[in-house]
Short mmCIF file of C-alpha atoms in Angstrom, two decimals:
data_model
loop_
_atom_site.label_atom_id
_atom_site.label_comp_id
_atom_site.label_asym_id
_atom_site.label_seq_id
_atom_site.Cartn_x
_atom_site.Cartn_y
_atom_site.Cartn_z
CA MET A 1 45.54 76.40 81.33
CA ASP A 2 42.05 78.66 82.98
CA LEU A 3 41.70 82.20 82.23
CA LEU A 4 40.62 85.54 83.15
CA ILE A 5 39.04 86.99 80.11
CA PHE A 6 38.24 90.85 79.93
CA LYS A 7 38.28 94.00 78.57
CA ARG A 8 40.09 97.39 77.79
CA PHE A 9 39.95 100.02 75.41
CA ASP A 10 38.17 97.59 73.61
CA GLU A 11 40.99 94.92 73.18
CA LEU A 12 39.82 91.09 74.17
CA LEU A 13 42.98 90.21 77.16
CA ALA A 14 43.82 87.58 79.34
CA ILE A 15 45.03 86.35 82.34
CA GLU A 16 46.43 82.58 84.33
CA LYS A 17 43.41 83.00 86.84
CA SER A 18 46.02 81.28 88.79
CA PHE A 19 47.75 84.70 89.38
CA LEU A 20 44.51 86.40 90.54
CA SER A 21 43.81 87.50 93.69
CA SER A 22 40.61 89.82 94.03
CA ILE A 23 38.67 92.08 91.02
CA GLN A 24 37.22 94.85 93.17
CA THR A 25 35.60 97.88 91.76
CA PHE A 26 37.75 100.68 90.54
CA ASN A 27 39.28 103.40 93.33
CA HIS A 28 40.86 106.69 93.05
CA VAL A 29 44.75 106.28 91.75
CA ILE A 30 48.01 107.85 93.05
CA ASN A 31 49.32 109.15 91.01
CA ILE A 32 53.72 109.42 90.48
CA PRO A 33 55.18 111.22 88.47
CA ASP A 34 58.08 109.58 86.43
CA ILE A 35 57.01 106.29 86.49
CA LYS A 36 58.06 103.56 84.56
CA LYS A 37 55.18 101.89 81.95
CA PRO A 38 53.48 99.42 82.33
CA ALA A 39 52.67 100.80 85.36
CA VAL A 40 50.78 104.61 86.52
CA GLY A 41 50.16 105.00 89.45
CA ILE A 42 49.69 103.41 92.90
CA ILE A 43 46.19 101.71 94.71
CA GLN A 44 45.05 101.42 97.68
CA PHE A 45 43.20 98.14 98.02
CA LYS A 46 43.02 96.53 102.03
CA SER A 47 45.45 98.07 103.55
CA GLN A 48 48.17 97.93 101.43
CA VAL A 49 48.98 100.01 98.56
CA PHE A 50 49.53 98.45 95.76
CA ILE A 51 51.12 99.23 91.74
CA LEU A 52 48.77 100.34 89.29
CA VAL A 53 49.29 98.68 86.06
CA ASP A 54 46.99 99.69 82.67
CA PRO A 55 47.48 98.08 80.18
CA ARG A 56 47.56 99.72 76.93
CA HIS A 57 50.71 100.77 77.15
CA ILE A 58 51.72 96.69 77.35
CA VAL A 59 48.69 96.32 73.59
CA GLY A 60 50.27 99.53 72.09
CA LYS A 61 46.78 102.12 72.45
CA ARG A 62 46.77 105.21 72.33
CA LYS A 63 45.39 106.87 75.88
CA ARG A 64 41.23 107.83 75.97
CA LYS A 65 40.01 111.07 76.49
CA ASP A 66 38.23 111.38 79.54
CA ASP A 67 38.87 108.00 80.66
CA MET A 68 37.48 105.72 83.61
CA PRO A 69 38.15 102.16 83.53
CA LYS A 70 35.65 100.39 86.52
CA TYR A 71 38.14 97.32 87.87
CA ALA A 72 40.97 97.16 89.27
CA ILE A 73 42.54 93.04 88.69
CA PHE A 74 44.48 92.02 91.43
CA ILE A 75 47.91 90.11 90.57
CA ALA A 76 49.27 88.25 93.53
CA ASP A 77 53.12 87.01 92.71
CA GLU A 78 55.22 85.21 93.85
CA ASN A 79 57.72 88.27 93.44
CA TYR A 80 55.84 91.03 93.98
CA GLU A 81 51.35 91.90 93.72
CA PHE A 82 49.93 94.63 92.06
CA ALA A 83 46.68 95.86 89.61
CA ILE A 84 45.81 95.60 86.73
CA MET A 85 43.56 98.06 84.86
CA ALA A 86 39.74 96.63 83.13
CA ASP A 87 36.89 97.95 81.60
CA GLU A 88 34.11 94.99 81.82
CA ILE A 89 34.92 91.56 83.22
CA LEU A 90 33.83 88.70 80.80
CA GLY A 91 34.04 86.09 82.50
CA PHE A 92 36.48 81.89 82.95
CA CYS A 93 37.09 80.34 80.32
CA THR A 94 39.83 77.10 79.94
CA LEU A 95 42.40 75.92 76.81
CA LYS A 96 41.32 72.68 75.91
CA ALA A 97 44.25 72.16 73.86
CA LYS A 98 47.75 72.05 74.13
CA THR A 99 49.49 75.83 75.94
CA ASN A 100 51.72 75.64 73.16
CA SER A 101 49.78 75.33 70.23
CA LEU A 102 47.53 78.09 71.56
CA LEU A 103 49.89 80.74 72.58
CA LYS A 104 51.57 82.64 70.04
CA LYS A 105 54.54 84.88 71.08
CA SER A 106 53.12 88.39 70.06
CA GLN A 107 55.14 90.76 71.69
CA VAL A 108 57.58 89.91 74.58
CA LYS A 109 54.19 91.04 77.54
CA ILE A 110 51.77 88.93 75.21
CA PHE A 111 51.15 85.86 73.96
CA GLN A 112 48.39 85.39 70.60
CA ILE A 113 45.56 83.22 70.80
CA GLU A 114 43.47 83.43 67.08
CA ASN A 115 40.64 81.43 68.61
CA LEU A 116 39.49 81.30 72.15
CA ASP A 117 35.86 79.37 72.16
CA ASP A 118 33.85 82.52 71.63
CA TYR A 119 35.43 85.36 72.09
CA GLY A 120 37.58 85.21 69.01
CA SER A 121 40.90 86.65 68.97
CA VAL A 122 42.51 86.88 72.94
CA LYS A 123 45.94 89.05 73.98
CA VAL A 124 47.13 86.45 76.89
CA ILE A 125 49.85 89.29 79.22
CA ASP A 126 52.51 87.75 80.84
CA ILE A 127 53.34 88.23 83.71
CA LYS A 128 55.74 86.72 84.69
CA ASN A 129 57.67 88.69 81.86
CA LEU A 130 55.93 92.02 83.42
CA GLU A 131 58.64 93.22 85.12
CA LEU A 132 56.85 95.04 87.58
CA HIS A 133 59.98 95.33 90.49
CA ASN A 134 61.55 98.37 88.37
CA SER A 135 59.04 100.36 87.84
CA LEU A 136 59.74 102.31 90.95
CA GLU A 137 62.89 101.79 91.24
CA VAL A 138 66.20 104.19 89.84
CA PRO A 139 67.11 103.64 86.25
CA ARG A 140 70.76 102.00 85.83
CA GLU A 141 73.99 104.16 84.99
CA LYS A 142 74.26 104.17 81.18
CA ASN A 143 77.46 103.62 79.98
CA VAL A 144 80.67 105.52 79.04
CA THR A 145 82.85 105.03 76.79
CA VAL A 146 86.43 103.31 77.14
CA GLY A 147 88.07 104.14 74.00
CA GLU A 148 86.91 101.73 71.63
CA LEU A 149 85.08 99.76 74.47
CA GLU A 150 81.99 100.45 76.04
CA VAL A 151 81.38 99.00 78.99
CA GLU A 152 79.25 100.06 82.08
CA LYS A 153 80.10 102.08 84.52
CA LEU A 154 79.59 99.47 87.68
CA LYS A 155 78.43 100.46 90.79
CA LYS A 156 76.49 98.50 93.53
CA ILE A 157 73.98 101.77 94.62
CA THR A 158 71.72 100.57 97.78
CA ILE A 159 67.53 102.53 96.61
CA GLU A 160 65.63 103.48 99.98
CA LYS A 161 61.99 104.77 98.96
CA TYR A 162 60.65 107.01 101.25
CA PHE A 163 56.44 108.72 100.82
CA THR A 164 57.52 112.40 99.95
CA PHE A 165 55.03 115.56 100.03
CA SER A 166 54.82 119.46 100.67
CA ILE A 167 53.45 121.70 103.01
CA ASP A 168 53.67 125.42 102.20
CA GLY A 169 56.67 125.62 99.38
CA LYS A 170 58.42 122.94 102.14
CA PHE A 171 59.65 119.21 100.95
CA PHE A 172 59.12 115.69 103.67
CA ALA A 173 59.08 112.52 103.28
CA PHE A 174 58.06 109.27 105.31
CA ASP A 175 60.25 105.56 105.84
CA LEU A 176 57.51 103.95 102.76
CA THR A 177 57.53 100.99 104.77
CA LYS A 178 55.47 102.93 107.65
CA VAL A 179 52.90 104.60 105.11
CA ARG A 180 49.45 102.78 105.73
CA ARG A 181 47.42 103.67 103.63
CA VAL A 182 47.29 107.30 100.75
CA TYR A 183 43.05 109.24 100.53
CA HIS A 184 42.17 111.96 99.06
CA MET A 185 40.39 114.37 101.92
CA ASP A 186 37.52 113.74 100.43
CA ALA A 187 37.00 110.66 101.17
CA VAL A 188 37.78 110.16 104.51
CA ARG A 189 34.79 110.61 106.67
CA LEU A 190 35.40 112.94 110.16
CA ILE A 191 33.74 112.15 113.35
CA ASP A 192 34.84 113.62 116.40
CA THR A 193 34.37 116.97 113.32
CA ASN A 194 33.60 119.33 117.38
CA SER A 195 37.18 118.47 119.29
CA VAL A 196 39.73 120.02 119.93
CA LYS A 197 41.45 122.36 117.29
CA GLY A 198 43.62 120.63 114.51
CA PHE A 199 41.76 117.10 116.04
CA PHE A 200 40.18 114.62 115.04
CA LEU A 201 38.82 111.53 114.40
CA ALA A 202 38.88 109.36 111.57
CA ASP A 203 37.53 106.82 110.40
CA PHE A 204 39.36 104.40 107.87
CA ASN A 205 36.57 101.64 106.76
CA ASP A 206 38.61 98.78 109.56
CA LEU A 207 39.87 101.35 112.01
CA ILE A 208 39.63 105.00 113.19
CA CYS A 209 42.89 107.18 114.41
CA PRO A 210 43.53 110.58 114.75
CA LEU A 211 44.01 112.13 111.79
CA ILE A 212 46.48 115.89 112.34
CA SER A 213 45.00 118.81 110.16
CA ALA A 214 45.99 121.82 108.30
CA GLU A 215 43.49 124.04 107.96
CA LYS A 216 43.56 123.11 103.89
CA ARG A 217 43.59 119.24 103.48
CA LYS A 218 44.30 117.60 100.58
CA ASN A 219 45.54 113.75 100.59
CA ILE A 220 45.47 112.66 104.23
CA PHE A 221 47.91 109.27 104.71
CA GLN A 222 48.79 107.10 107.82
CA VAL A 223 51.81 106.09 109.02
CA PHE A 224 52.71 103.79 112.08
CA VAL A 225 54.51 105.19 114.59
CA PRO A 226 56.91 103.39 116.97
CA SER A 227 55.82 102.65 119.85
CA ASP A 228 57.17 101.65 123.34
CA ASP A 229 55.60 97.81 122.87
CA ILE A 230 57.18 94.85 120.71
CA GLY A 231 55.24 94.68 118.88
CA SER A 232 53.06 97.26 118.58
CA ASN A 233 52.33 99.87 116.51
CA GLN A 234 50.74 103.23 117.13
CA VAL A 235 48.40 104.82 113.84
CA LEU A 236 48.86 108.07 112.85
CA ALA A 237 46.83 110.36 110.26
CA PHE A 238 48.15 113.41 108.36
CA ALA A 239 46.44 116.07 106.88
CA THR A 240 48.34 118.31 103.84
CA GLU A 241 46.85 120.53 101.28
CA ASP A 242 49.52 119.86 98.66
CA ASP A 243 50.29 116.78 96.17
CA CYS A 244 52.75 113.30 96.76
CA TYR A 245 55.07 111.66 95.20
CA ILE A 246 57.16 108.35 95.83
CA SER A 247 61.50 108.97 95.85
CA GLU A 248 64.37 107.17 94.99
CA VAL A 249 67.32 107.64 97.19
CA ASP A 250 70.84 106.70 97.17
CA THR A 251 71.33 106.05 100.61
CA ASP A 252 75.03 107.99 99.61
CA ALA A 253 73.15 110.62 98.09
CA ILE A 254 71.16 110.96 101.61
CA LYS A 255 72.91 113.83 104.06
CA LYS A 256 73.04 114.09 108.20
CA ILE A 257 70.66 117.28 108.35
CA SER A 258 71.03 119.96 112.24
CA LEU A 259 68.15 118.70 114.38
CA LYS A 260 66.26 122.07 115.95
CA SER A 261 65.21 122.62 118.99
CA SER A 262 62.16 120.80 120.65
CA ARG A 263 59.68 122.90 121.85
CA GLN A 264 58.71 121.08 124.48
CA ASN A 265 54.77 120.13 123.93
CA LYS A 266 53.80 123.69 122.86
CA TRP A 267 53.79 123.11 118.73
CA ASP A 268 51.27 124.54 116.81
CA PHE A 269 49.11 121.84 115.20
CA TYR A 270 48.25 124.11 112.46
CA LYS A 271 51.68 123.73 111.66
CA LEU A 272 52.92 120.46 110.28
CA GLY A 273 55.74 121.71 108.37
CA SER A 274 57.84 123.12 111.37
CA ILE A 275 56.27 119.67 113.48
CA PHE A 276 57.48 117.49 110.78
CA GLU A 277 61.61 120.36 109.94
CA GLU A 278 61.60 119.54 113.85
CA HIS A 279 62.06 116.22 113.68
CA SER A 280 63.79 115.60 110.84
CA LEU A 281 67.44 114.33 111.36
CA TYR A 282 68.58 113.63 107.19
CA SER A 283 67.60 115.11 104.11
CA PHE A 284 68.10 114.34 99.84
CA ASN A 285 67.82 115.88 97.00
CA ASP A 286 65.02 114.50 94.47
CA ASN A 287 64.67 115.25 91.21
CA ASN A 288 63.86 118.76 91.06
CA ASN A 289 66.94 119.74 93.11
CA ASN A 290 63.66 119.93 96.03
CA GLN A 291 65.57 119.47 99.76
CA VAL A 292 64.13 117.02 101.14
CA ASN A 293 63.79 116.36 104.71
CA ILE A 294 63.32 112.53 105.47
CA VAL A 295 60.54 112.12 109.13
CA GLU A 296 62.32 110.45 111.87
CA LEU A 297 59.39 108.77 113.03
CA ASN A 298 60.78 107.73 116.23
CA LEU A 299 61.63 110.99 117.07
CA LEU A 300 57.59 111.58 117.47
CA LYS A 301 57.28 110.16 120.71
CA ASN A 302 56.94 113.29 122.08
CA PHE A 303 54.07 114.65 119.90
CA THR A 304 52.41 112.24 119.74
CA GLU A 305 52.32 112.45 123.89
CA SER A 306 51.59 115.12 123.12
CA LEU A 307 48.20 114.99 121.90
CA PRO A 308 44.82 115.85 124.08
CA PHE A 309 44.01 111.79 123.35
CA SER A 310 46.42 108.63 122.26
CA PRO A 311 46.86 107.76 118.69
CA PHE A 312 46.86 104.59 120.38
CA ARG A 313 44.80 102.34 122.65
CA SER A 314 46.74 103.84 125.87
CA LEU A 315 49.10 107.06 126.74
CA LYS A 316 50.89 107.54 129.66
CA ARG A 317 50.88 110.65 131.06
CA GLN A 318 53.28 111.80 133.75
CA SER A 319 51.52 113.65 136.16
CA GLY A 320 50.51 110.42 137.93
CA GLN A 321 51.88 107.67 135.19
CA LYS A 322 48.35 106.87 134.34
CA ASN A 323 47.22 104.12 131.52
CA LEU A 324 44.55 106.98 129.20
CA VAL A 325 42.62 104.28 127.57
CA LYS A 326 41.25 105.66 124.21
CA ASN A 327 37.11 105.17 124.66
CA ILE A 328 33.44 105.42 122.31
CA VAL A 329 30.82 107.79 124.26
CA ILE A 330 27.84 108.17 122.63
CA LYS A 331 25.60 110.38 123.94
CA GLU A 332 20.91 110.02 123.62
CA GLY A 333 20.37 112.70 125.21
CA ASP A 334 21.46 113.69 129.12
CA LEU A 335 22.94 110.39 129.23
CA ASN A 336 26.42 108.80 127.83
CA PHE A 337 27.67 105.16 127.06
CA ILE A 338 31.37 104.49 126.94
CA PHE A 339 32.27 101.73 124.19
CA PRO A 340 35.71 100.82 123.89
CA LEU A 341 36.80 101.62 120.82
CA SER A 342 39.03 97.94 120.51
CA HIS A 343 35.44 96.37 119.64
CA LEU A 344 34.49 99.22 117.12
CA LEU A 345 35.07 98.06 113.69
CA LYS A 346 33.52 101.22 111.54
CA VAL A 347 32.03 104.84 112.39
CA ASP A 348 29.21 104.88 109.14
CA LEU A 349 27.12 108.05 108.49
CA ILE A 350 23.14 106.20 108.23
CA LYS A 351 22.57 108.48 105.10
CA PHE A 352 25.33 106.73 103.23
CA MET A 353 23.75 103.29 103.89
CA LYS A 354 21.82 100.92 102.56
CA VAL A 355 19.40 98.72 105.78
CA ASN A 356 16.49 96.50 105.40
CA LYS A 357 14.29 95.84 107.77
CA ASN A 358 12.20 92.72 108.19
CA SER A 359 9.14 93.10 108.62
CA LYS A 360 7.91 90.86 111.45
CA LYS A 361 10.62 90.76 113.13
CA ASN A 362 11.14 94.30 113.42
CA LEU A 363 14.51 93.40 112.51
CA MET A 364 17.55 96.06 110.90
CA TYR A 365 20.12 94.49 108.77
CA THR A 366 23.04 96.08 106.42
CA GLU A 367 26.09 93.83 105.08
CA PHE A 368 29.87 95.16 106.55
CA ASN A 369 33.34 93.07 104.86
CA ARG A 370 30.94 90.98 103.25
CA LYS A 371 29.56 89.18 106.61
CA ILE A 372 25.68 90.64 107.61
CA TYR A 373 25.67 93.03 110.53
CA SER A 374 21.99 93.10 112.85
CA ILE A 375 21.41 96.65 113.00
CA PHE A 376 19.99 97.97 116.59
CA GLU A 377 18.32 101.52 117.67
CA LEU A 378 20.35 102.54 120.88
CA ASN A 379 17.46 104.10 122.28
CA ASN A 380 15.71 100.37 121.86
CA VAL A 381 17.42 98.24 123.24
CA LEU A 382 18.12 100.52 126.15
CA GLY A 383 14.27 100.93 127.41
CA LEU A 384 15.43 105.51 126.63
CA ASN A 385 12.70 107.51 125.46
CA TYR A 386 14.60 109.42 123.14
CA SER A 387 13.24 110.46 119.80
CA LYS A 388 15.79 112.24 118.07
CA ASP A 389 16.07 110.99 114.85
CA SER A 390 19.74 108.51 114.86
CA GLN A 391 22.51 109.72 111.76
CA GLN A 392 24.63 107.40 112.17
CA VAL A 393 26.09 103.18 112.85
CA LEU A 394 28.74 102.40 114.78
CA PHE A 395 29.56 98.16 113.57
CA PHE A 396 30.99 95.57 116.45
CA ASP A 397 32.47 92.58 116.26
CA TYR A 398 31.86 91.39 120.11
CA ASN A 399 33.54 86.60 120.22
CA ASN A 400 32.05 86.85 117.20
CA PHE A 401 29.12 88.55 116.82
CA GLN A 402 28.93 90.91 114.37
CA PHE A 403 26.45 93.92 115.45
CA GLY A 404 24.87 98.16 114.45
CA LEU A 405 23.87 100.38 117.16
CA MET A 406 22.07 102.72 115.19
CA VAL A 407 22.25 106.96 117.33
CA SER A 408 22.55 109.82 117.41
CA SER A 409 26.00 111.82 117.85
CA VAL A 410 29.57 110.23 118.87
CA SER A 411 32.25 111.56 119.84
CA ASP A 412 36.17 109.78 121.50
CA MET A 413 37.79 110.50 125.42
CA GLN A 414 40.23 109.26 127.93
CA VAL A 415 39.89 107.32 130.61
CA ASP A 416 42.16 105.88 133.45
CA SER A 417 42.08 102.21 132.92
CA ALA A 418 41.47 101.55 136.01
CA LEU A 419 38.23 102.82 135.89
CA LEU A 420 36.98 100.25 133.66
CA GLU A 421 39.02 97.10 135.32
CA SER A 422 35.45 96.18 138.08
CA ASP A 423 33.50 94.05 137.68
CA GLU A 424 30.69 95.46 139.91
CA TYR A 425 27.21 96.86 137.74
CA PHE A 426 25.22 97.86 140.16
CA ASP A 427 24.58 101.19 139.43
CA ALA A 428 22.08 101.76 136.87
CA ARG A 429 20.13 99.26 134.57
CA PHE A 430 18.73 99.18 131.46
CA LYS A 431 16.80 96.37 130.05
CA GLY A 432 18.14 93.45 131.36
CA VAL A 433 21.71 95.71 130.67
CA ALA A 434 23.86 96.22 134.27
CA ALA A 435 25.78 100.12 134.10
CA ARG A 436 27.65 101.17 135.96
CA LYS A 437 28.46 105.24 136.28
CA LEU A 438 31.77 106.79 135.44
CA ARG A 439 32.69 110.02 136.67
CA VAL A 440 35.13 111.84 133.68
CA SER A 441 36.27 114.51 133.34
CA GLY A 442 33.70 116.61 134.66
CA LYS A 443 30.68 114.61 133.04
CA SER A 444 28.35 111.66 134.10
CA MET A 445 28.99 108.43 131.74
CA TYR A 446 27.90 104.93 132.39
CA LEU A 447 29.74 102.01 131.37
CA LEU A 448 27.87 99.43 130.13
CA ASN A 449 28.30 94.66 130.91
CA LYS A 450 29.12 94.46 127.54
CA ASP A 451 27.91 90.60 128.50
CA ASN A 452 24.36 91.76 129.63
CA LEU A 453 24.23 93.63 126.48
CA LYS A 454 25.05 91.12 123.68
CA GLN A 455 22.70 88.84 125.70
CA ARG A 456 19.95 91.77 125.05
CA LEU A 457 20.92 92.31 121.15
CA LEU A 458 21.21 88.25 121.21
CA ASP A 459 17.02 88.16 123.04
CA MET A 460 16.10 91.24 120.96
CA SER A 461 17.24 89.37 117.21
CA GLN A 462 14.89 85.68 117.77
#
């Protein structure tokens, strides 16, 4: 048996290596009231939310002041996935003797090993007996006495889980399975802050999507909005000022409410409460007896179509039924360049990055998502005479070629897909990169030939 040895609260602990999924630097925790121990909340990793376990509730340690673990150990089991807090990762160890002779049961959830190589006394957490699938479920009903016999009330209940949040004293909820991630506001970078009032583009590392925001912002969460395209979900982010938590509701306790009449594309996007209220068909009462309206994501279709840009790839408009495709627009001096959003992985501020330089080739590079990306200044790539310092880096993965472009400013724009389909690039050439000049929303901008651009970047990499 192979073990991962780690430390928490000056206690040497271990888990079986076969359950280990990943070890990551500890990130922000979303606390959930009244969660069943040893779980303490949820944590975000790779676009997924995991239950977070503090092993101090397993080994019986008291909480210390200003406690901030350094690592989160992610565990994968056939029944569930979760993460464990850790202060220090010590290493792996193999049990050389018979497992049964070394492991002595200390508690229901712990095995004790008195002498383990160089570590000494170690407590091994029994992953299979943690029963974490009960951590976010409603407690079983209490026993009642009938005559001299104590029997358990038998009732088949179906539990629904919802992501609940409040705005201006009103409570709303999304189906938890539709929530993609939850972040604090300061962990999300807004790209186009000069956009239409109430709208932004938000960078979530592996995805850029629209953000509908109130003036005061504390939490940002993404949801999947059902799309007409089979197998495709729109992704939309909302920002609210109040805390959020998980609600578990007996299906029988959900009641239907009257749906308010839609305002037909005249929503006030700074008043998110009214938007959610108009798209709620059902409600329930939470543990504090607050009425929580369930937002029906299917009903948000008309709402998303009222946005000035698409929450995903394309958006059909009633006027002319044009297919509008979301694109990133890079402005360098007096010129604007169009880049399809489909190839854009991330936008990062240069001041927050570590960019390395190869002095012999004058080539810059950095690491992102466990890959090395070549970094180029767009001015140099296209031969532009524009000296303003670059502020951001755009990361692309085009046909397995990873590169980043240093640019001055970024915005967003919808372009009719018909304008992008032509193969004719005769209007201009930038250092061998052919371009087609388009007129979009009264602005002139260049669509670069992607194959020419890739070849130009490959040439610069030699």
